[in-house]
XYZ file of C-alpha atoms in Angstrom:
395
model
C 27.373 -20.331 3.061
C 28.902 -17.443 1.138
C 27.336 -15.280 -1.519
C 28.775 -13.129 -4.014
C 26.056 -10.935 -5.375
C 26.958 -8.939 -8.513
C 24.668 -6.280 -9.766
C 24.390 -5.743 -13.549
C 22.415 -3.476 -15.800
C 20.769 -4.487 -19.081
C 23.821 -3.783 -21.172
C 24.149 -6.649 -23.673
C 27.878 -6.839 -22.999
C 28.191 -6.154 -19.240
C 31.371 -4.698 -17.959
C 33.019 -6.343 -14.886
C 36.015 -4.999 -13.047
C 39.132 -7.330 -12.588
C 38.114 -8.397 -9.090
C 34.692 -9.460 -10.235
C 36.168 -11.259 -13.252
C 38.605 -13.095 -10.911
C 35.551 -14.281 -8.714
C 33.686 -15.403 -11.751
C 36.558 -17.353 -13.203
C 36.946 -19.241 -9.928
C 33.341 -19.822 -9.426
C 31.332 -23.149 -9.758
C 27.730 -22.362 -8.851
C 25.911 -19.383 -10.384
C 22.553 -18.194 -10.053
C 20.147 -15.386 -11.381
C 17.084 -14.792 -13.507
C 16.776 -16.214 -17.175
C 17.467 -12.671 -18.412
C 20.612 -12.283 -16.379
C 21.840 -15.767 -17.741
C 21.426 -14.415 -21.362
C 23.687 -11.602 -20.441
C 26.492 -13.374 -18.439
C 26.655 -16.781 -20.080
C 29.867 -15.946 -22.128
C 31.691 -15.141 -19.023
C 30.859 -18.271 -17.017
C 33.510 -21.037 -16.698
C 33.153 -24.223 -18.441
C 31.474 -26.954 -16.421
C 29.919 -24.485 -14.093
C 26.327 -24.996 -12.751
C 23.615 -22.372 -13.261
C 20.420 -22.252 -10.993
C 17.518 -20.241 -12.193
C 15.870 -17.994 -9.659
C 12.269 -18.900 -9.967
C 9.287 -19.334 -7.546
C 9.070 -21.077 -5.130
C 12.316 -19.656 -3.860
C 12.559 -22.345 -1.088
C 13.370 -24.785 -3.953
C 16.069 -22.449 -5.150
C 17.806 -22.090 -1.968
C 17.763 -25.890 -1.345
C 20.110 -26.057 -4.447
C 22.654 -23.542 -2.979
C 25.636 -24.762 -0.978
C 29.207 -23.671 -0.223
C 29.797 -20.484 -2.391
C 27.204 -19.086 -4.845
C 27.769 -16.235 -7.338
C 24.410 -14.457 -7.937
C 23.663 -12.018 -10.668
C 21.021 -9.412 -9.837
C 19.700 -6.290 -11.476
C 21.095 -2.938 -10.426
C 21.816 -2.621 -6.620
C 20.956 -5.996 -5.034
C 20.113 -4.280 -1.803
C 17.539 -1.985 -3.511
C 14.471 -4.211 -3.444
C 16.835 -6.805 -4.657
C 17.939 -10.350 -4.146
C 20.479 -9.521 -1.431
C 17.544 -8.705 0.917
C 16.005 -12.248 -0.007
C 19.437 -13.852 0.936
C 19.536 -11.919 4.283
C 15.979 -13.085 4.977
C 16.448 -16.779 3.917
C 20.060 -17.368 5.077
C 20.589 -14.805 7.921
C 23.987 -16.430 8.923
C 25.357 -16.347 5.395
C 28.364 -14.164 4.544
C 27.424 -11.797 1.509
C 29.899 -9.901 -0.665
C 28.314 -7.237 -2.717
C 29.227 -5.511 -6.074
C 26.502 -3.265 -6.734
C 25.583 -1.441 -9.968
C 23.278 1.648 -10.467
C 19.728 0.829 -9.787
C 17.103 1.568 -12.489
C 15.732 4.651 -10.870
C 19.304 6.091 -10.446
C 19.903 5.449 -14.030
C 16.686 7.189 -15.017
C 17.494 10.235 -12.831
C 20.979 10.447 -14.312
C 19.613 10.482 -17.789
C 17.236 13.236 -16.830
C 19.948 15.056 -14.947
C 17.601 15.141 -12.128
C 18.673 15.254 -8.372
C 17.188 12.234 -6.553
C 18.086 12.764 -2.906
C 14.570 13.936 -2.219
C 12.738 11.181 -4.233
C 10.214 8.984 -2.576
C 10.853 5.363 -3.641
C 7.917 2.918 -4.250
C 8.162 -0.621 -5.553
C 5.133 -2.060 -7.355
C 7.073 -4.973 -8.635
C 5.021 -7.937 -7.511
C 3.432 -5.732 -4.788
C -0.016 -4.249 -4.370
C -0.889 -0.517 -4.491
C -0.833 0.630 -0.713
C 2.662 2.246 -0.512
C 2.070 4.122 -3.872
C -1.298 5.202 -2.700
C 0.318 6.476 0.526
C 2.982 8.477 -1.508
C 0.145 10.204 -3.376
C -1.894 10.976 -0.321
C 1.068 12.394 1.470
C 1.558 14.687 -1.482
C 5.151 13.533 -2.414
C 6.593 15.854 -4.915
C 8.901 13.390 -6.560
C 8.113 9.673 -6.699
C 10.256 6.922 -8.236
C 8.287 3.843 -9.116
C 9.520 0.341 -9.928
C 6.955 -1.285 -12.212
C 5.902 -4.828 -13.406
C 3.851 -6.166 -16.061
C 0.645 -5.442 -14.197
C 1.610 -2.022 -12.554
C 2.476 -0.420 -15.888
C 3.135 3.252 -16.534
C -0.392 3.423 -18.160
C -1.979 1.710 -15.176
C -0.379 4.044 -12.794
C -1.418 7.012 -14.643
C -4.996 5.847 -14.999
C -5.115 5.319 -11.171
C -3.686 8.921 -10.485
C -6.224 10.487 -12.886
C -9.055 8.472 -11.328
C -8.377 9.784 -7.897
C -7.594 13.366 -9.042
C -3.790 13.366 -8.657
C -3.326 15.045 -12.076
C -0.744 17.657 -11.240
C 2.235 15.369 -12.125
C 4.462 14.784 -15.161
C 5.757 11.226 -15.837
C 9.192 10.231 -16.980
C 9.609 6.639 -18.245
C 12.717 4.797 -18.761
C 12.659 1.569 -20.922
C 15.553 -0.906 -20.991
C 17.811 1.320 -19.036
C 21.521 0.468 -19.443
C 21.102 -1.127 -22.865
C 22.374 1.408 -25.310
C 20.794 -0.380 -28.160
C 17.153 -0.213 -26.754
C 17.159 2.406 -24.044
C 14.513 5.018 -24.317
C 13.428 7.965 -22.107
C 9.923 9.463 -22.585
C 8.300 12.407 -20.721
C 4.560 12.600 -20.867
C 1.521 14.141 -19.158
C -0.568 11.614 -17.159
C -3.288 11.800 -19.876
C -0.778 10.880 -22.467
C 0.902 8.113 -20.290
C -2.567 6.514 -19.661
C -2.879 5.827 -23.524
C 0.637 4.785 -24.090
C 2.294 1.326 -24.206
C 5.842 0.885 -23.091
C 8.335 -1.878 -23.492
C 9.269 -3.948 -20.319
C 11.504 -3.684 -18.264
C 10.810 0.021 -17.372
C 10.609 2.355 -14.395
C 9.340 5.834 -13.905
C 9.667 9.015 -11.972
C 6.570 11.268 -11.211
C 7.264 14.979 -10.645
C 4.737 17.561 -9.721
C 2.298 18.485 -6.977
C -1.171 17.536 -5.598
C -3.950 19.694 -4.377
C -3.960 20.470 -0.578
C -5.191 17.654 1.501
C -8.288 18.700 3.518
C -8.567 18.401 7.150
C -12.044 17.747 8.088
C -14.100 17.560 4.954
C -17.505 19.442 5.103
C -20.303 17.020 4.960
C -21.969 19.082 2.232
C -19.198 18.137 -0.198
C -19.853 14.453 -0.076
C -22.120 12.652 -2.369
C -24.937 11.852 0.022
C -27.525 8.923 0.455
C -30.753 10.273 -0.993
C -29.343 13.817 -0.345
C -29.724 13.484 3.379
C -26.958 15.635 4.844
C -28.105 15.153 8.312
C -27.408 11.430 8.102
C -23.564 11.876 7.551
C -21.120 12.192 10.434
C -20.280 15.842 10.790
C -16.749 17.007 10.285
C -16.007 18.038 13.900
C -17.491 14.698 15.271
C -15.617 12.845 12.568
C -12.276 14.071 13.543
C -12.957 13.491 17.316
C -13.979 9.984 16.371
C -10.597 9.448 14.556
C -8.949 10.723 17.595
C -10.843 8.322 19.840
C -9.741 5.480 17.551
C -5.949 6.153 18.293
C -5.301 5.948 14.578
C -1.584 7.279 14.482
C -0.649 4.046 16.578
C -3.027 1.672 14.658
C -2.536 -0.356 11.475
C -5.832 -1.649 10.425
C -9.171 0.182 10.708
C -12.575 -1.459 10.055
C -15.452 0.876 9.363
C -18.806 -1.118 9.939
C -21.783 0.630 8.448
C -19.830 3.128 6.185
C -22.792 4.727 4.267
C -21.145 7.595 2.435
C -17.628 6.387 3.367
C -16.981 9.672 5.286
C -15.158 8.148 8.278
C -13.121 5.615 6.030
C -12.126 8.497 3.641
C -11.252 10.984 6.434
C -9.178 8.286 8.253
C -7.373 7.349 4.900
C -6.508 11.017 4.207
C -5.341 11.908 7.595
C -3.533 8.642 8.359
C -2.215 7.175 5.004
C -0.361 4.428 6.720
C -3.714 2.664 7.554
C -5.178 -0.398 5.951
C -8.985 0.510 5.785
C -11.709 -2.125 5.390
C -15.251 -0.729 5.091
C -18.455 -2.720 5.428
C -22.044 -1.652 4.518
C -25.354 -3.750 4.077
C -26.991 -1.205 1.721
C -25.898 -2.023 -1.974
C -26.657 1.652 -2.970
C -23.762 2.803 -0.745
C -21.113 1.093 -2.988
C -21.450 3.785 -5.562
C -21.311 6.493 -2.847
C -18.015 5.252 -1.307
C -16.463 4.814 -4.749
C -17.454 8.352 -5.949
C -16.554 10.015 -2.662
C -13.169 8.263 -2.549
C -12.333 9.499 -6.098
C -13.680 12.942 -5.265
C -11.368 13.451 -2.230
C -8.424 11.576 -3.560
C -8.574 8.625 -1.140
C -7.392 5.434 -2.943
C -6.873 2.090 -1.275
C -10.040 1.660 0.656
C -11.525 -1.783 0.431
C -15.253 -2.130 0.787
C -17.632 -5.107 1.292
C -21.296 -4.885 0.618
C -23.639 -7.241 2.556
C -24.578 -8.110 6.179
C -21.385 -7.828 8.282
C -22.605 -10.702 10.418
C -22.499 -12.834 7.268
C -19.480 -11.576 5.630
C -16.373 -13.921 5.378
C -13.668 -12.193 7.265
C -11.013 -14.954 7.073
C -8.882 -13.323 4.386
C -8.874 -9.796 5.990
C -6.286 -8.280 8.082
C -7.246 -8.361 11.758
C -8.273 -4.857 12.944
C -6.769 -2.834 15.861
C -9.278 -0.033 15.511
C -12.991 -0.487 14.733
C -15.651 2.114 14.249
C -19.205 1.047 14.181
C -21.187 3.698 12.190
C -24.305 1.569 11.994
C -25.652 -1.616 13.499
C -29.362 -2.108 12.501
C -30.288 -3.202 16.050
C -27.550 -5.848 16.009
C -24.918 -4.062 18.041
C -24.235 -6.845 20.472
C -23.804 -9.418 17.773
C -21.588 -7.084 15.748
C -19.313 -6.337 18.774
C -19.076 -10.083 19.629
C -17.953 -10.814 16.042
C -15.511 -7.983 16.086
C -14.115 -9.110 19.441
C -13.380 -12.574 17.845
C -10.919 -11.050 15.232
C -9.711 -7.837 16.817
C -6.120 -7.671 18.047
C -5.388 -7.644 21.807
C -4.574 -3.935 21.822
C -7.526 -2.917 19.560
C -10.419 -0.620 20.353
C -13.932 -0.233 19.341
C -15.651 3.272 18.944
C -19.192 4.231 17.983
C -21.238 7.384 18.143
C -24.578 7.345 19.779
C -27.212 10.016 19.029
C -29.503 11.170 21.837
C -32.838 11.994 20.210
C -36.548 11.570 21.237
C -37.188 10.184 17.754
C -34.827 7.259 18.421
C -36.540 4.455 20.227
C -33.473 2.154 20.740
C -30.925 3.532 23.061
C -27.588 2.725 21.282
C -25.627 3.857 24.445
C -27.539 1.245 26.609
C -26.971 -1.399 24.057
C -23.311 -0.531 24.062
C -23.026 -0.637 27.796
C -24.722 -4.174 27.822
C -22.524 -5.466 25.129
C -19.421 -4.232 27.033
C -20.546 -5.977 30.163
C -21.476 -9.308 28.422
C -18.238 -9.415 26.419
C -16.004 -8.303 29.324
C -14.909 -5.051 27.663
C -13.531 -2.101 29.524
C -15.509 1.122 28.701
C -13.810 4.555 28.671
C -15.675 7.681 29.713
C -17.838 8.810 26.916
C -17.396 12.206 25.150
C -20.658 14.290 24.803
C -20.918 16.914 22.144
C -23.720 19.198 21.002
C -22.922 20.720 17.557
C -25.126 23.773 16.646
C -28.751 22.784 16.640
C -28.168 19.061 16.065
C -28.950 16.412 18.509
C -26.303 15.608 21.212
C -23.705 12.955 20.194
C -21.768 10.725 22.545
C -18.633 9.088 21.347
C -18.444 5.782 23.055
C -15.296 3.726 23.227
C -14.159 0.333 24.835
C -11.145 -1.965 24.915
C -10.413 -5.446 26.055
């Protein structure tokens, strides 16, 4: 198989260099989106075949054979169809004729250097990489949008989580001289504005400093009980025990205010965080605290963890048990049924004469019954609080 992949803009009369015109004139099988066909139809040889690129893509690739000329938007290697070909037909020969991608065009129109721009695609993709760029305080973010992740939706999400120090530049119908439009707005203005599609945008600005160890007094608390929240030094040591720089998915079981989930999300923005809590009143707390500290992207589940459907969730390689309601052994057994082979479980045990159930003892018994390897505990006494032991085990 051989693919010629030709990048085009939204110009109603695209320009092709002589080499590309020669390839088109000799071609017999062509492919692209419906919008592409409307632009290139006058250039196609009589009797040629056109294959629309639609989902499912497997059905499209079944129609390809010999040589195929594909039209794609902008640079086909920039979140483009050439990457799909490499994935679907790894042995195929690919000859590329790229055009400028939309974010390059927008930067050119703004006369804005873009070598330092963080690129995020929200085209058919969820929020995590965009959230990560915000949390990591990228000063210049180029965003590819779709009909769901619109400039207004993006601005609304940024304002919701306190990332209001940015200005938004939006380019509509870039490359089409008859419809192209460049608009610069504040996020407040963009959140109320409707834009034509296709569009893309560049965010420029700054975000407030990311905290390292959020003081417990700054969280919205459950019934105002500050002593019930994991203290900042303990929280940071707990994250260290979870080995989060090397992990991908954290489960926080018994999240309460969400302090561990939020701290983990802020310090390790690459993490996928799933948080579980049985008390319904804690849902408002984790939502408020996530917005207060700028930690988008945490997924939370309200209800008994032992009865929660876990089938659709990503398998954890780090699990923190912040509360167990006396069901620690059952929770650890269920965690073990889904945790990756290199995963670890961490929990904090409070030593107090007021606590009648020894969590440390339950943890030891669970490790023995489940065949888990315990690591030496870390014991900490913080000010006049009861001693804390950070417990950890692996397969």
